[in-house]
Short mmCIF file of N, CA and C in Angstrom, two decimals:
data_model
loop_
_atom_site.label_atom_id
_atom_site.label_comp_id
_atom_site.label_asym_id
_atom_site.label_seq_id
_atom_site.Cartn_x
_atom_site.Cartn_y
_atom_site.Cartn_z
N LYS F 1455 32.27 153.71 175.91
CA LYS F 1455 31.93 152.95 174.72
C LYS F 1455 33.08 152.98 173.71
N GLU F 1456 33.67 154.19 173.50
CA GLU F 1456 34.80 154.30 172.57
C GLU F 1456 35.99 153.48 173.05
N MET F 1457 36.20 153.49 174.36
CA MET F 1457 37.32 152.72 174.91
C MET F 1457 37.09 151.22 174.69
N GLY F 1458 35.86 150.78 174.84
CA GLY F 1458 35.53 149.37 174.59
C GLY F 1458 35.80 148.99 173.15
N MET F 1459 35.46 149.89 172.19
CA MET F 1459 35.72 149.63 170.77
C MET F 1459 37.22 149.59 170.49
N SER F 1460 37.99 150.48 171.14
CA SER F 1460 39.44 150.51 170.96
C SER F 1460 40.07 149.22 171.47
N ILE F 1461 39.60 148.74 172.61
CA ILE F 1461 40.12 147.49 173.17
C ILE F 1461 39.80 146.32 172.23
N LYS F 1462 38.58 146.31 171.69
CA LYS F 1462 38.20 145.24 170.76
C LYS F 1462 39.10 145.26 169.52
N ARG F 1463 39.34 146.49 168.97
CA ARG F 1463 40.21 146.60 167.81
C ARG F 1463 41.63 146.14 168.15
N TYR F 1464 42.10 146.49 169.34
CA TYR F 1464 43.43 146.11 169.79
C TYR F 1464 43.54 144.59 169.89
N ILE F 1465 42.52 143.98 170.50
CA ILE F 1465 42.52 142.52 170.65
C ILE F 1465 42.44 141.85 169.28
N THR F 1466 41.61 142.40 168.37
CA THR F 1466 41.52 141.86 167.02
C THR F 1466 42.86 141.97 166.30
N ALA F 1467 43.51 143.12 166.43
CA ALA F 1467 44.82 143.32 165.79
C ALA F 1467 45.85 142.34 166.34
N LEU F 1468 45.85 142.14 167.68
CA LEU F 1468 46.78 141.19 168.29
C LEU F 1468 46.52 139.78 167.76
N GLY F 1469 45.26 139.42 167.66
CA GLY F 1469 44.90 138.10 167.15
C GLY F 1469 45.38 137.91 165.72
N THR F 1470 45.20 138.94 164.90
CA THR F 1470 45.65 138.89 163.50
C THR F 1470 47.17 138.73 163.43
N LEU F 1471 47.89 139.53 164.24
CA LEU F 1471 49.36 139.43 164.26
C LEU F 1471 49.82 138.05 164.72
N ALA F 1472 49.16 137.51 165.73
CA ALA F 1472 49.52 136.17 166.22
C ALA F 1472 49.30 135.12 165.13
N THR F 1473 48.18 135.25 164.40
CA THR F 1473 47.90 134.30 163.32
C THR F 1473 48.96 134.39 162.24
N ILE F 1474 49.34 135.62 161.86
CA ILE F 1474 50.37 135.81 160.85
C ILE F 1474 51.70 135.23 161.32
N ALA F 1475 52.05 135.48 162.59
CA ALA F 1475 53.31 134.96 163.13
C ALA F 1475 53.32 133.44 163.14
N LEU F 1476 52.19 132.83 163.54
CA LEU F 1476 52.12 131.37 163.55
C LEU F 1476 52.24 130.81 162.14
N ALA F 1477 51.57 131.44 161.17
CA ALA F 1477 51.66 130.97 159.79
C ALA F 1477 53.09 131.10 159.28
N ALA F 1478 53.75 132.20 159.60
CA ALA F 1478 55.13 132.39 159.14
C ALA F 1478 56.05 131.35 159.75
N SER F 1479 55.88 131.06 161.05
CA SER F 1479 56.76 130.06 161.67
C SER F 1479 56.46 128.67 161.14
N ALA F 1480 55.19 128.40 160.81
CA ALA F 1480 54.84 127.09 160.26
C ALA F 1480 55.44 126.91 158.88
N ASN F 1481 55.57 128.03 158.13
CA ASN F 1481 56.13 127.95 156.79
C ASN F 1481 57.64 128.08 156.77
N ALA F 1482 58.26 128.39 157.91
CA ALA F 1482 59.72 128.54 157.95
C ALA F 1482 60.35 127.20 157.62
N GLN F 1483 61.33 127.22 156.75
CA GLN F 1483 61.99 126.00 156.33
C GLN F 1483 63.42 126.02 156.85
N THR F 1484 63.73 125.13 157.75
CA THR F 1484 65.06 125.08 158.33
C THR F 1484 65.84 123.93 157.71
N PRO F 1485 67.01 124.23 157.16
CA PRO F 1485 67.79 123.14 156.57
C PRO F 1485 68.28 122.18 157.66
N PRO F 1486 68.35 120.89 157.34
CA PRO F 1486 68.82 119.92 158.33
C PRO F 1486 70.34 119.97 158.46
N ALA F 1487 70.84 119.47 159.58
CA ALA F 1487 72.29 119.30 159.74
C ALA F 1487 72.69 118.12 158.86
N VAL F 1488 73.72 118.31 158.03
CA VAL F 1488 74.13 117.27 157.09
C VAL F 1488 75.65 117.13 157.09
N PRO F 1489 76.17 115.99 156.62
CA PRO F 1489 77.62 115.85 156.45
C PRO F 1489 78.13 116.89 155.44
N THR F 1490 79.39 117.27 155.59
CA THR F 1490 79.96 118.31 154.72
C THR F 1490 79.91 117.94 153.24
N GLU F 1491 79.92 116.65 152.93
CA GLU F 1491 79.90 116.21 151.53
C GLU F 1491 78.64 116.63 150.79
N ILE F 1492 77.57 116.93 151.53
CA ILE F 1492 76.32 117.29 150.85
C ILE F 1492 75.78 118.65 151.29
N GLU F 1493 76.62 119.47 151.91
CA GLU F 1493 76.18 120.80 152.32
C GLU F 1493 75.80 121.65 151.11
N VAL F 1494 74.86 122.55 151.32
CA VAL F 1494 74.50 123.56 150.33
C VAL F 1494 74.77 124.90 150.99
N THR F 1495 75.58 125.73 150.32
CA THR F 1495 76.02 126.98 150.93
C THR F 1495 75.15 128.16 150.51
N THR F 1496 75.28 129.26 151.26
CA THR F 1496 74.58 130.48 150.92
C THR F 1496 75.16 131.00 149.61
N PRO F 1497 74.42 131.72 148.81
CA PRO F 1497 73.14 132.35 149.09
C PRO F 1497 71.93 131.44 148.90
N ASN F 1498 72.13 130.15 148.68
CA ASN F 1498 71.00 129.23 148.53
C ASN F 1498 70.25 129.11 149.84
N GLN F 1499 68.91 129.11 149.74
CA GLN F 1499 68.06 129.02 150.92
C GLN F 1499 66.96 128.00 150.68
N VAL F 1500 66.57 127.31 151.75
CA VAL F 1500 65.50 126.32 151.67
C VAL F 1500 64.18 127.01 151.34
N PHE F 1501 63.44 126.44 150.39
CA PHE F 1501 62.10 126.95 150.13
C PHE F 1501 61.03 125.86 150.20
N LEU F 1502 61.45 124.59 150.25
CA LEU F 1502 60.47 123.51 150.29
C LEU F 1502 61.12 122.27 150.89
N ILE F 1503 60.39 121.60 151.79
CA ILE F 1503 60.83 120.31 152.33
C ILE F 1503 59.68 119.33 152.17
N GLY F 1504 59.98 118.19 151.56
CA GLY F 1504 58.97 117.17 151.37
C GLY F 1504 59.38 115.85 152.01
N HIS F 1505 58.42 115.19 152.58
CA HIS F 1505 58.64 113.88 153.21
C HIS F 1505 58.16 112.82 152.22
N ALA F 1506 59.10 111.99 151.75
CA ALA F 1506 58.80 111.04 150.67
C ALA F 1506 58.61 109.63 151.18
N GLY F 1507 57.71 108.95 150.52
CA GLY F 1507 57.52 107.52 150.71
C GLY F 1507 57.35 106.90 149.34
N GLY F 1508 58.00 105.78 149.12
CA GLY F 1508 57.89 105.13 147.82
C GLY F 1508 58.81 103.95 147.71
N THR F 1509 59.33 103.72 146.51
CA THR F 1509 60.23 102.59 146.29
C THR F 1509 61.43 103.02 145.46
N GLN F 1510 62.53 102.34 145.69
CA GLN F 1510 63.70 102.40 144.80
C GLN F 1510 63.57 101.14 143.94
N ASN F 1511 63.50 101.33 142.63
CA ASN F 1511 63.20 100.22 141.73
C ASN F 1511 64.45 99.75 141.01
N TYR F 1512 64.76 98.48 141.19
CA TYR F 1512 65.98 97.88 140.65
C TYR F 1512 65.64 96.81 139.62
N GLU F 1513 66.59 96.60 138.68
CA GLU F 1513 66.48 95.52 137.72
C GLU F 1513 67.80 94.77 137.69
N CYS F 1514 67.72 93.46 137.61
CA CYS F 1514 68.92 92.64 137.48
C CYS F 1514 69.44 92.78 136.06
N GLN F 1515 70.69 93.28 135.91
CA GLN F 1515 71.26 93.54 134.59
C GLN F 1515 72.72 93.12 134.56
N PRO F 1516 73.26 92.88 133.34
CA PRO F 1516 74.70 92.61 133.23
C PRO F 1516 75.49 93.84 133.71
N VAL F 1517 76.60 93.58 134.36
CA VAL F 1517 77.48 94.67 134.82
C VAL F 1517 78.81 94.58 134.09
N ALA F 1518 79.76 95.42 134.46
CA ALA F 1518 81.03 95.56 133.73
C ALA F 1518 81.76 94.25 133.47
N SER F 1519 81.83 93.39 134.46
CA SER F 1519 82.55 92.12 134.28
C SER F 1519 81.73 91.15 133.43
N VAL F 1520 82.37 90.54 132.46
CA VAL F 1520 81.68 89.58 131.58
C VAL F 1520 81.11 88.44 132.41
N GLY F 1521 79.84 88.12 132.16
CA GLY F 1521 79.19 87.03 132.86
C GLY F 1521 78.64 87.40 134.23
N ARG F 1522 78.89 88.63 134.68
CA ARG F 1522 78.40 89.07 135.99
C ARG F 1522 77.12 89.87 135.83
N VAL F 1523 76.26 89.78 136.84
CA VAL F 1523 75.04 90.58 136.87
C VAL F 1523 74.94 91.26 138.23
N GLY F 1524 74.11 92.28 138.29
CA GLY F 1524 73.89 92.99 139.56
C GLY F 1524 72.63 93.81 139.49
N TRP F 1525 72.16 94.22 140.66
CA TRP F 1525 70.97 95.06 140.73
C TRP F 1525 71.34 96.48 140.33
N VAL F 1526 70.59 97.06 139.38
CA VAL F 1526 70.82 98.41 138.88
C VAL F 1526 69.54 99.22 139.09
N LEU F 1527 69.68 100.39 139.69
CA LEU F 1527 68.53 101.26 139.90
C LEU F 1527 68.02 101.76 138.56
N PHE F 1528 66.72 101.55 138.26
CA PHE F 1528 66.20 102.09 137.01
C PHE F 1528 65.25 103.26 137.25
N THR F 1529 64.72 103.42 138.45
CA THR F 1529 63.97 104.63 138.79
C THR F 1529 63.53 104.58 140.24
N PRO F 1530 63.50 105.75 140.89
CA PRO F 1530 62.75 105.82 142.15
C PRO F 1530 61.29 106.09 141.79
N GLN F 1531 60.41 105.78 142.68
CA GLN F 1531 59.00 106.09 142.48
C GLN F 1531 58.47 106.51 143.84
N ALA F 1532 58.31 107.83 144.03
CA ALA F 1532 57.93 108.33 145.35
C ALA F 1532 57.01 109.54 145.23
N THR F 1533 56.27 109.76 146.29
CA THR F 1533 55.43 110.95 146.43
C THR F 1533 55.91 111.71 147.64
N LEU F 1534 56.06 113.02 147.51
CA LEU F 1534 56.50 113.88 148.61
C LEU F 1534 55.30 114.62 149.18
N PHE F 1535 55.23 114.64 150.51
CA PHE F 1535 54.15 115.31 151.21
C PHE F 1535 54.71 116.38 152.13
N GLY F 1536 53.90 117.40 152.40
CA GLY F 1536 54.26 118.48 153.31
C GLY F 1536 53.91 118.15 154.74
N GLU F 1537 54.07 119.15 155.61
CA GLU F 1537 53.85 118.97 157.05
C GLU F 1537 52.42 118.59 157.41
N VAL F 1538 51.44 119.01 156.62
CA VAL F 1538 50.04 118.70 156.93
C VAL F 1538 49.49 117.69 155.91
N ASP F 1539 50.38 116.82 155.44
CA ASP F 1539 50.03 115.72 154.53
C ASP F 1539 49.49 116.16 153.18
N GLU F 1540 49.80 117.40 152.76
CA GLU F 1540 49.41 117.81 151.42
C GLU F 1540 50.44 117.29 150.43
N GLN F 1541 49.98 116.77 149.29
CA GLN F 1541 50.89 116.24 148.29
C GLN F 1541 51.64 117.39 147.64
N LEU F 1542 52.99 117.29 147.61
CA LEU F 1542 53.83 118.34 147.04
C LEU F 1542 54.33 118.00 145.65
N THR F 1543 55.01 116.86 145.53
CA THR F 1543 55.61 116.49 144.24
C THR F 1543 55.61 114.98 144.08
N THR F 1544 55.89 114.56 142.84
CA THR F 1544 56.22 113.16 142.58
C THR F 1544 57.69 113.13 142.15
N HIS F 1545 58.32 111.99 142.36
CA HIS F 1545 59.76 111.84 142.11
C HIS F 1545 59.99 110.57 141.31
N PHE F 1546 60.81 110.69 140.27
CA PHE F 1546 61.05 109.59 139.34
C PHE F 1546 62.25 109.94 138.48
N PHE F 1547 62.65 109.05 137.59
CA PHE F 1547 63.66 109.35 136.57
C PHE F 1547 62.93 109.66 135.26
N SER F 1548 63.45 110.63 134.51
CA SER F 1548 62.91 110.91 133.18
C SER F 1548 63.95 111.67 132.36
N PRO F 1549 63.78 111.69 131.03
CA PRO F 1549 64.73 112.43 130.19
C PRO F 1549 64.65 113.93 130.48
N ASN F 1550 65.81 114.55 130.66
CA ASN F 1550 65.90 116.00 130.87
C ASN F 1550 66.01 116.66 129.50
N PRO F 1551 65.00 117.46 129.10
CA PRO F 1551 65.04 118.07 127.78
C PRO F 1551 66.26 118.97 127.55
N ALA F 1552 66.81 119.53 128.62
CA ALA F 1552 67.95 120.44 128.48
C ALA F 1552 69.24 119.70 128.11
N GLU F 1553 69.30 118.40 128.41
CA GLU F 1553 70.54 117.64 128.17
C GLU F 1553 70.34 116.41 127.28
N GLY F 1554 69.11 115.91 127.24
CA GLY F 1554 68.88 114.66 126.53
C GLY F 1554 69.33 113.45 127.32
N LEU F 1555 69.56 113.62 128.63
CA LEU F 1555 69.98 112.52 129.51
C LEU F 1555 68.86 112.21 130.50
N VAL F 1556 68.80 110.96 130.94
CA VAL F 1556 67.84 110.59 131.98
C VAL F 1556 68.42 111.04 133.32
N ARG F 1557 67.61 111.78 134.08
CA ARG F 1557 68.03 112.32 135.37
C ARG F 1557 66.92 112.11 136.40
N ALA F 1558 67.28 112.29 137.66
CA ALA F 1558 66.28 112.33 138.72
C ALA F 1558 65.41 113.55 138.49
N ALA F 1559 64.10 113.38 138.63
CA ALA F 1559 63.16 114.47 138.38
C ALA F 1559 62.13 114.56 139.50
N TRP F 1560 61.66 115.79 139.72
CA TRP F 1560 60.57 116.05 140.66
C TRP F 1560 59.57 116.92 139.93
N GLN F 1561 58.29 116.54 139.99
CA GLN F 1561 57.25 117.32 139.33
C GLN F 1561 56.26 117.81 140.38
N ASP F 1562 56.01 119.13 140.37
CA ASP F 1562 55.09 119.73 141.33
C ASP F 1562 53.68 119.19 141.11
N SER F 1563 53.02 118.83 142.20
CA SER F 1563 51.69 118.22 142.11
C SER F 1563 50.60 119.22 141.77
N GLN F 1564 50.86 120.52 141.91
CA GLN F 1564 49.86 121.53 141.60
C GLN F 1564 50.05 122.12 140.20
N ASP F 1565 51.23 122.69 139.95
CA ASP F 1565 51.42 123.40 138.67
C ASP F 1565 52.22 122.59 137.65
N THR F 1566 52.63 121.39 137.98
CA THR F 1566 53.39 120.45 137.15
C THR F 1566 54.71 120.99 136.62
N SER F 1567 55.24 122.05 137.25
CA SER F 1567 56.61 122.44 136.91
C SER F 1567 57.53 121.30 137.33
N THR F 1568 58.67 121.18 136.65
CA THR F 1568 59.56 120.04 136.87
C THR F 1568 61.00 120.51 136.99
N VAL F 1569 61.74 119.85 137.87
CA VAL F 1569 63.18 120.10 137.97
C VAL F 1569 63.89 118.76 137.81
N TRP F 1570 64.98 118.77 137.03
CA TRP F 1570 65.87 117.61 136.89
C TRP F 1570 67.17 117.95 137.58
N ALA F 1571 67.81 116.96 138.21
CA ALA F 1571 69.04 117.25 138.94
C ALA F 1571 70.01 116.09 138.83
N ARG F 1572 71.31 116.44 139.03
CA ARG F 1572 72.38 115.44 139.00
C ARG F 1572 73.09 115.44 140.35
N ALA F 1573 73.50 114.27 140.78
CA ALA F 1573 74.17 114.13 142.08
C ALA F 1573 75.55 114.79 142.03
N THR F 1574 75.85 115.57 143.09
CA THR F 1574 77.16 116.23 143.20
C THR F 1574 77.83 115.92 144.53
N GLY F 1575 77.23 115.07 145.33
CA GLY F 1575 77.82 114.67 146.60
C GLY F 1575 76.96 113.63 147.28
N SER F 1576 77.58 112.74 148.05
CA SER F 1576 76.81 111.75 148.80
C SER F 1576 77.53 111.39 150.08
N ALA F 1577 76.74 110.87 151.02
CA ALA F 1577 77.29 110.45 152.31
C ALA F 1577 76.47 109.29 152.84
N VAL F 1578 77.15 108.22 153.25
CA VAL F 1578 76.47 107.10 153.88
C VAL F 1578 76.33 107.43 155.36
N VAL F 1579 75.09 107.62 155.79
CA VAL F 1579 74.82 107.97 157.19
C VAL F 1579 74.33 106.74 157.95
N ASP F 1580 73.66 105.83 157.24
CA ASP F 1580 73.14 104.60 157.82
C ASP F 1580 73.44 103.48 156.83
N ALA F 1581 74.21 102.51 157.25
CA ALA F 1581 74.61 101.41 156.35
C ALA F 1581 73.43 100.58 155.87
N ASP F 1582 72.28 100.70 156.53
CA ASP F 1582 71.09 99.95 156.14
C ASP F 1582 70.13 100.77 155.28
N ALA F 1583 70.57 101.92 154.79
CA ALA F 1583 69.71 102.79 153.98
C ALA F 1583 70.50 103.39 152.83
N ILE F 1584 69.77 103.84 151.81
CA ILE F 1584 70.43 104.51 150.69
C ILE F 1584 71.11 105.78 151.20
N PRO F 1585 72.18 106.21 150.52
CA PRO F 1585 72.94 107.38 150.99
C PRO F 1585 72.11 108.66 150.97
N TRP F 1586 72.58 109.62 151.75
CA TRP F 1586 72.09 110.99 151.66
C TRP F 1586 72.83 111.59 150.47
N VAL F 1587 72.16 112.43 149.68
CA VAL F 1587 72.81 113.01 148.51
C VAL F 1587 72.50 114.50 148.36
N ARG F 1588 73.41 115.17 147.67
CA ARG F 1588 73.16 116.55 147.22
C ARG F 1588 73.07 116.49 145.71
N LEU F 1589 72.04 117.11 145.16
CA LEU F 1589 71.85 117.15 143.71
C LEU F 1589 71.76 118.60 143.27
N GLN F 1590 72.37 118.88 142.12
CA GLN F 1590 72.35 120.23 141.56
C GLN F 1590 71.43 120.25 140.35
N LYS F 1591 70.70 121.34 140.20
CA LYS F 1591 69.77 121.49 139.08
C LYS F 1591 70.50 121.26 137.76
N ALA F 1592 69.88 120.43 136.90
CA ALA F 1592 70.41 120.18 135.56
C ALA F 1592 69.44 120.67 134.49
N GLY F 1593 68.23 121.02 134.90
CA GLY F 1593 67.23 121.53 133.96
C GLY F 1593 65.91 121.74 134.66
N THR F 1594 65.08 122.61 134.10
CA THR F 1594 63.75 122.84 134.63
C THR F 1594 62.78 123.03 133.47
N GLN F 1595 61.50 122.87 133.81
CA GLN F 1595 60.46 123.09 132.82
C GLN F 1595 59.23 123.63 133.53
N ALA F 1596 58.66 124.71 132.99
CA ALA F 1596 57.42 125.26 133.55
C ALA F 1596 56.27 124.31 133.24
N GLY F 1597 55.23 124.39 134.06
CA GLY F 1597 54.03 123.60 133.80
C GLY F 1597 53.29 124.15 132.58
N PRO F 1598 52.30 123.42 132.06
CA PRO F 1598 51.60 123.83 130.84
C PRO F 1598 50.85 125.15 130.97
N THR F 1599 50.54 125.54 132.20
CA THR F 1599 49.85 126.83 132.39
C THR F 1599 50.81 127.88 132.95
N GLY F 1600 52.11 127.62 132.83
CA GLY F 1600 53.12 128.60 133.25
C GLY F 1600 53.59 128.46 134.68
N GLY F 1601 53.21 127.39 135.37
CA GLY F 1601 53.64 127.20 136.75
C GLY F 1601 55.14 127.06 136.89
N THR F 1602 55.71 127.69 137.91
CA THR F 1602 57.17 127.70 138.06
C THR F 1602 57.63 127.36 139.48
N THR F 1603 56.81 126.68 140.26
CA THR F 1603 57.17 126.39 141.65
C THR F 1603 58.56 125.76 141.76
N LEU F 1604 58.85 124.74 140.95
CA LEU F 1604 60.14 124.05 141.05
C LEU F 1604 61.20 124.62 140.11
N ALA F 1605 60.83 125.56 139.24
CA ALA F 1605 61.78 126.13 138.28
C ALA F 1605 62.86 126.97 138.97
N VAL F 1606 62.63 127.40 140.21
CA VAL F 1606 63.61 128.21 140.93
C VAL F 1606 64.64 127.37 141.66
N THR F 1607 64.50 126.06 141.64
CA THR F 1607 65.37 125.15 142.39
C THR F 1607 66.82 125.26 141.91
N THR F 1608 67.74 125.33 142.88
CA THR F 1608 69.17 125.29 142.56
C THR F 1608 69.80 123.97 143.02
N PHE F 1609 69.42 123.52 144.21
CA PHE F 1609 69.94 122.27 144.78
C PHE F 1609 68.82 121.51 145.47
N ILE F 1610 69.01 120.21 145.60
CA ILE F 1610 68.10 119.34 146.35
C ILE F 1610 68.96 118.43 147.20
N GLN F 1611 68.57 118.23 148.43
CA GLN F 1611 69.23 117.23 149.28
C GLN F 1611 68.25 116.11 149.58
N ARG F 1612 68.73 114.86 149.53
CA ARG F 1612 67.96 113.72 150.03
C ARG F 1612 68.58 113.36 151.37
N VAL F 1613 67.81 113.44 152.44
CA VAL F 1613 68.32 113.20 153.79
C VAL F 1613 67.35 112.30 154.56
N ASN F 1614 67.77 111.89 155.75
CA ASN F 1614 66.93 111.09 156.65
C ASN F 1614 66.38 109.84 155.96
N THR F 1615 67.24 109.16 155.22
CA THR F 1615 66.80 107.99 154.45
C THR F 1615 66.61 106.77 155.34
N VAL F 1616 65.60 105.97 154.98
CA VAL F 1616 65.33 104.69 155.63
C VAL F 1616 65.05 103.69 154.51
N GLY F 1617 65.79 102.58 154.48
CA GLY F 1617 65.55 101.55 153.47
C GLY F 1617 66.05 101.94 152.10
N GLY F 1618 65.52 101.25 151.09
CA GLY F 1618 65.83 101.57 149.70
C GLY F 1618 67.04 100.92 149.10
N LEU F 1619 67.83 100.17 149.88
CA LEU F 1619 69.03 99.53 149.33
C LEU F 1619 68.65 98.40 148.37
N ALA F 1620 69.51 98.17 147.38
CA ALA F 1620 69.31 97.05 146.46
C ALA F 1620 69.28 95.74 147.24
N PRO F 1621 68.50 94.77 146.77
CA PRO F 1621 68.47 93.47 147.45
C PRO F 1621 69.85 92.81 147.42
N THR F 1622 70.05 91.88 148.34
CA THR F 1622 71.31 91.13 148.37
C THR F 1622 71.14 89.75 147.74
N THR F 1623 69.93 89.42 147.34
CA THR F 1623 69.66 88.11 146.74
C THR F 1623 68.83 88.30 145.47
N GLY F 1624 68.73 87.22 144.67
CA GLY F 1624 67.84 87.22 143.52
C GLY F 1624 68.45 87.66 142.22
N CYS F 1625 69.72 88.05 142.22
CA CYS F 1625 70.38 88.49 140.99
C CYS F 1625 71.79 87.91 141.00
N HIS F 1626 71.89 86.63 140.59
CA HIS F 1626 73.18 85.93 140.71
C HIS F 1626 73.79 85.49 139.39
N GLY F 1627 72.97 85.35 138.37
CA GLY F 1627 73.50 84.86 137.11
C GLY F 1627 72.67 85.34 135.93
N PRO F 1628 73.10 85.00 134.72
CA PRO F 1628 72.41 85.46 133.51
C PRO F 1628 70.92 85.10 133.46
N THR F 1629 70.53 84.00 134.10
CA THR F 1629 69.10 83.63 134.08
C THR F 1629 68.26 84.58 134.92
N ASP F 1630 68.89 85.40 135.76
CA ASP F 1630 68.14 86.37 136.58
C ASP F 1630 67.95 87.72 135.89
N VAL F 1631 68.64 87.92 134.75
CA VAL F 1631 68.56 89.20 134.05
C VAL F 1631 67.09 89.53 133.73
N GLY F 1632 66.70 90.75 134.03
CA GLY F 1632 65.33 91.20 133.79
C GLY F 1632 64.44 91.17 135.01
N LYS F 1633 64.86 90.45 136.06
CA LYS F 1633 64.08 90.45 137.29
C LYS F 1633 64.07 91.86 137.88
N LYS F 1634 62.96 92.21 138.52
CA LYS F 1634 62.84 93.54 139.12
C LYS F 1634 62.58 93.42 140.62
N ALA F 1635 63.02 94.42 141.34
CA ALA F 1635 62.78 94.48 142.79
C ALA F 1635 62.39 95.91 143.14
N PHE F 1636 61.29 96.06 143.86
CA PHE F 1636 60.76 97.37 144.27
C PHE F 1636 60.94 97.47 145.78
N VAL F 1637 61.95 98.24 146.19
CA VAL F 1637 62.36 98.27 147.60
C VAL F 1637 61.81 99.52 148.28
N PRO F 1638 60.98 99.36 149.31
CA PRO F 1638 60.40 100.53 150.00
C PRO F 1638 61.48 101.40 150.64
N TYR F 1639 61.22 102.72 150.63
CA TYR F 1639 62.12 103.65 151.30
C TYR F 1639 61.33 104.89 151.71
N THR F 1640 61.91 105.62 152.65
CA THR F 1640 61.42 106.95 152.99
C THR F 1640 62.63 107.88 153.05
N ALA F 1641 62.37 109.15 152.84
CA ALA F 1641 63.44 110.15 152.88
C ALA F 1641 62.80 111.53 152.96
N ASP F 1642 63.59 112.50 153.34
CA ASP F 1642 63.18 113.89 153.25
C ASP F 1642 63.95 114.52 152.10
N TYR F 1643 63.28 115.32 151.30
CA TYR F 1643 63.91 116.05 150.21
C TYR F 1643 63.82 117.55 150.52
N VAL F 1644 64.98 118.20 150.47
CA VAL F 1644 65.08 119.62 150.82
C VAL F 1644 65.44 120.39 149.55
N PHE F 1645 64.57 121.31 149.16
CA PHE F 1645 64.74 122.08 147.92
C PHE F 1645 65.26 123.48 148.26
N TYR F 1646 66.30 123.90 147.53
CA TYR F 1646 66.92 125.21 147.73
C TYR F 1646 66.71 126.08 146.50
N LYS F 1647 66.69 127.38 146.73
CA LYS F 1647 66.69 128.36 145.64
C LYS F 1647 67.66 129.46 145.99
N ASN F 1648 68.05 130.25 145.01
CA ASN F 1648 69.00 131.34 145.20
C ASN F 1648 68.28 132.59 145.67
#
């Protein structure tokens, strides 16, 4: 009888260890292979990867040359999801309180902590998609209840992009100024911390 109880405890312990190992491997975050222009070096380590779907939003505006217009990105609008389709963050442009500049921002969907970042490298991997980029933290803000999920971010990479390029039509002259285009895209966002 004692031996039967020992075997049951052993089997239960093995089951618990297997569950822990599976959970750990499911949560392991492996950085993607990227061009050298957007690499993130150690001691930075991946802590979150989100799969984004949304739009790159453009507006037809005057550009540097007098009388010329072009599509200008005014904000991305995307939601990032995890491996089991749980919502992780939203992504958009907003003013960074640390600088007073509009930057790319990500807000955690649970604790509403926010990170703002500036591009420090890019690489065109697919001519039919927006570039892959490396962004460095430019500011963070805790959520209203003290949440800090994204406050530890040091770098973010946008990789595996599909779509999102500015249109090639619809913005040719001054009469087109103010027109908007919402271009669908997908990408993976990789968040690093020190």
